GROMACS .gro file of C-alpha atoms in nm:
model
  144
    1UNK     CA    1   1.464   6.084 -15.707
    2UNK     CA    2   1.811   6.040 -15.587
    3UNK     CA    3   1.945   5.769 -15.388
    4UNK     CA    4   2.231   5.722 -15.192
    5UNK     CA    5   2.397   5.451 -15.094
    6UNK     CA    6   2.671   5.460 -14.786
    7UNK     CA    7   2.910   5.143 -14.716
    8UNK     CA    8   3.213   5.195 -14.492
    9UNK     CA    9   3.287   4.822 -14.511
   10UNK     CA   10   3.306   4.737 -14.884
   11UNK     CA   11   3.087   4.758 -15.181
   12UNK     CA   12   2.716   4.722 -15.177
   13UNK     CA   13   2.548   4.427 -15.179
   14UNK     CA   14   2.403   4.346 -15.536
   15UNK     CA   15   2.082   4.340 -15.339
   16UNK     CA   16   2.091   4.683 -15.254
   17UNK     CA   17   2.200   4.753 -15.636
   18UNK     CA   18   1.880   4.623 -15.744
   19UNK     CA   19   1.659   4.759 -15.501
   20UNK     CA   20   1.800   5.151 -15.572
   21UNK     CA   21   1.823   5.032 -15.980
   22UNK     CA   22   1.459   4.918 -15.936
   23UNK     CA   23   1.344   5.235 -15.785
   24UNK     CA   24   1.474   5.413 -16.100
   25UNK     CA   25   1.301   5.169 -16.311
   26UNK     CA   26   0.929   5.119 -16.131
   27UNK     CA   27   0.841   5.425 -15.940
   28UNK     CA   28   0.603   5.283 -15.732
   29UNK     CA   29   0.319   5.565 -15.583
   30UNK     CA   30   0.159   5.525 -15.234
   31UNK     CA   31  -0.215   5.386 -15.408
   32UNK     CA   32  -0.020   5.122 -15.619
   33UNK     CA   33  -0.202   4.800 -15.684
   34UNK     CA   34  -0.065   4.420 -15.622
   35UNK     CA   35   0.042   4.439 -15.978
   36UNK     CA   36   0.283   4.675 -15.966
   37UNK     CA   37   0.431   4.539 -15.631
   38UNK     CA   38   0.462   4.211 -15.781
   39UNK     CA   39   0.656   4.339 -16.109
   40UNK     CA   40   0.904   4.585 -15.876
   41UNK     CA   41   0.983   4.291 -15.714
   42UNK     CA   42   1.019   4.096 -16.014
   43UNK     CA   43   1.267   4.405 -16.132
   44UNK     CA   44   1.430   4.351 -15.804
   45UNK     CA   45   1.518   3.999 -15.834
   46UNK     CA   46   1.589   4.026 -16.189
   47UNK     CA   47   1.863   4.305 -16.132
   48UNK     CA   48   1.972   4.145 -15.805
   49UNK     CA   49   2.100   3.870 -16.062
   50UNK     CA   50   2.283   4.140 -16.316
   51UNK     CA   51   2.425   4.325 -16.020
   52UNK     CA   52   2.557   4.005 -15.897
   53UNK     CA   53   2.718   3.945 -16.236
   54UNK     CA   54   2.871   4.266 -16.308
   55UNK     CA   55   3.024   4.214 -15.934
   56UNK     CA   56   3.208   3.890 -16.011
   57UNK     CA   57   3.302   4.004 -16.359
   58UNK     CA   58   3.440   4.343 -16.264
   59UNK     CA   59   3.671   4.107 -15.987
   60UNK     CA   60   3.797   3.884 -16.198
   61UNK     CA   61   3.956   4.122 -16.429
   62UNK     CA   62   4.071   4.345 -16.141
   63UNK     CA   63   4.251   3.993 -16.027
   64UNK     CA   64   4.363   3.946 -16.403
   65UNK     CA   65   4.446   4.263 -16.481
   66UNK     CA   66   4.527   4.448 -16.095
   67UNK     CA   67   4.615   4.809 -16.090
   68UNK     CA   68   4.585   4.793 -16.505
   69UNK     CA   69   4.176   4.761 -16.493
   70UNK     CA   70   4.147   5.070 -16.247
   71UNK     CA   71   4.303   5.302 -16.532
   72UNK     CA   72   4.022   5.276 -16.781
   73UNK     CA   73   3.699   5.403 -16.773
   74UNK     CA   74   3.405   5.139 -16.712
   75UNK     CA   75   3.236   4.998 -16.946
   76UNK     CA   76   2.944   4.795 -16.862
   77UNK     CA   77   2.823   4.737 -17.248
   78UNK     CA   78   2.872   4.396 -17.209
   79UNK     CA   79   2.597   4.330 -16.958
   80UNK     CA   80   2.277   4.589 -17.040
   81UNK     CA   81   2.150   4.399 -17.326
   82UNK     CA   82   2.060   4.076 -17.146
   83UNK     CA   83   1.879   4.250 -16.819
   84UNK     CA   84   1.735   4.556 -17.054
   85UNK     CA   85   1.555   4.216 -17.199
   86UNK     CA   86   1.481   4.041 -16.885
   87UNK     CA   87   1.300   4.345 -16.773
   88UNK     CA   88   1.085   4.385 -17.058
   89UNK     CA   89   1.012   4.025 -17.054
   90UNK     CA   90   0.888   4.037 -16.691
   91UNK     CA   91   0.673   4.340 -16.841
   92UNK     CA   92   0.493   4.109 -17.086
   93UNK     CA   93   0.146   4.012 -16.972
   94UNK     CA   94   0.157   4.265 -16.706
   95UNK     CA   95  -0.023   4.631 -16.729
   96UNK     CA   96   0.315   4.749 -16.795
   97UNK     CA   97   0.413   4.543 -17.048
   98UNK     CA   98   0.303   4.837 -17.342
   99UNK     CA   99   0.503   5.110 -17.171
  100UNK     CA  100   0.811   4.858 -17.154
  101UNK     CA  101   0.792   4.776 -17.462
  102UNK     CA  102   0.811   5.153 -17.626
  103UNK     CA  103   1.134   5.243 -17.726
  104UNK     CA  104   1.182   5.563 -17.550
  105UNK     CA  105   1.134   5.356 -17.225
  106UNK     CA  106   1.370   5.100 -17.341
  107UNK     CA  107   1.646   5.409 -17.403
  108UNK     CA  108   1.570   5.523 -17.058
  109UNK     CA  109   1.634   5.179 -16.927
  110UNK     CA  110   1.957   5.106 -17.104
  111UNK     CA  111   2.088   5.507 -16.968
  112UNK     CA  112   1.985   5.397 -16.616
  113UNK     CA  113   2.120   5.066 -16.619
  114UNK     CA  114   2.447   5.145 -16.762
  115UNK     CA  115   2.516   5.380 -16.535
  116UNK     CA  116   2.456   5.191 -16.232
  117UNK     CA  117   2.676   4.885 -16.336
  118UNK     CA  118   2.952   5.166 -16.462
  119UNK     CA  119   2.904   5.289 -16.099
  120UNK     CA  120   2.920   4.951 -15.938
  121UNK     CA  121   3.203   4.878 -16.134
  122UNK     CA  122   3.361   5.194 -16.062
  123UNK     CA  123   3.349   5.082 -15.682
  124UNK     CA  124   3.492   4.738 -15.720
  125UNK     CA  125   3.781   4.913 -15.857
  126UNK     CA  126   3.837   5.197 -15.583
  127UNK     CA  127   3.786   4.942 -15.303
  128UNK     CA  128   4.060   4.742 -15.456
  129UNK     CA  129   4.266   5.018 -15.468
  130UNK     CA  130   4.162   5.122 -15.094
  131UNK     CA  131   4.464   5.166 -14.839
  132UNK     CA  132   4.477   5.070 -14.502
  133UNK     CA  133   4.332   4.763 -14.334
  134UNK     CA  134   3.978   4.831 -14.487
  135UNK     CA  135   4.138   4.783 -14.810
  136UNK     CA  136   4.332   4.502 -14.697
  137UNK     CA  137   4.034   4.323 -14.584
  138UNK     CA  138   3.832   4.407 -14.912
  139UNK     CA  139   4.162   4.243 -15.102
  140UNK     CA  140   4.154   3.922 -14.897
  141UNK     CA  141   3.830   3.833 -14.928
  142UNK     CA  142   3.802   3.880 -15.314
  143UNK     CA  143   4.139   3.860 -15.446
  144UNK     CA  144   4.299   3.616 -15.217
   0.00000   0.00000   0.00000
């Protein structure tokens, strides 16, 4: 399923990061129980957190580094590992906590994770780099 997220006012809300990240994560189907509810939600807050994260960290080295951080390729190594493990941890003592634990999964998780956070970083960058008074705005509030 594809997702699509529209913002004419800056980036998305690590909130709505985690929900669309979630939905690639726990695919929920009409006739599911409490339990999976509970752990999407659990995903949700979990990634809400990471989003957050890779938000902040992607600013400060756009207001280290300025137009220098926009010309390289993003690389959001750095923060898969520690919600890839948060996840699976949520997973344990759930019904889901075999299937999270499988490697495949785990692979699945790591592509799907890394490219949202390359994404979200991506967009840090071009709103930075945004002309006109959107831009302007979108500098002042994050970069002083």
């Amino acid at each position: 399923m594809t997702r699509i997220l529209i913002s004419e006012d800056g980036p998305h809300s690590a909130e709505q990061w985690a929900e669309v990240t979630a939905s690639q994560i726990v695919s929920l189907e009409a006739t599911a129980g409490v339990p999976a509810r509970k752990f999407e939600l659990k995903v949700i807050e979990i990634l809400e957190q990471h989003h957050a994260a890779v938000q902040v960290h992607e600013r400060g080295k756009i207001k280290t580094e300025k137009h220098g951080r926009c010309g390289n390729a993003p690389d959001p190594s750095e923060h898969i590992e520690a919600a890839l493990a948060e996840i699976v941890e949520a997973a344990k003592g759930t019904p889901f906590e075999a299937h999270f634990a499988k490697a495949n999964v785990q692979a699945y998780l790591t592509n799907v994770l890394g490219q949202h956070f390359a994404t979200s970083m991506q967009i840090e960058r071009d709103w930075y780099l945004h002309p006109g008074e959107v831009g302007d705005a979108h500098r002042a509030r994050h970069y002083g």
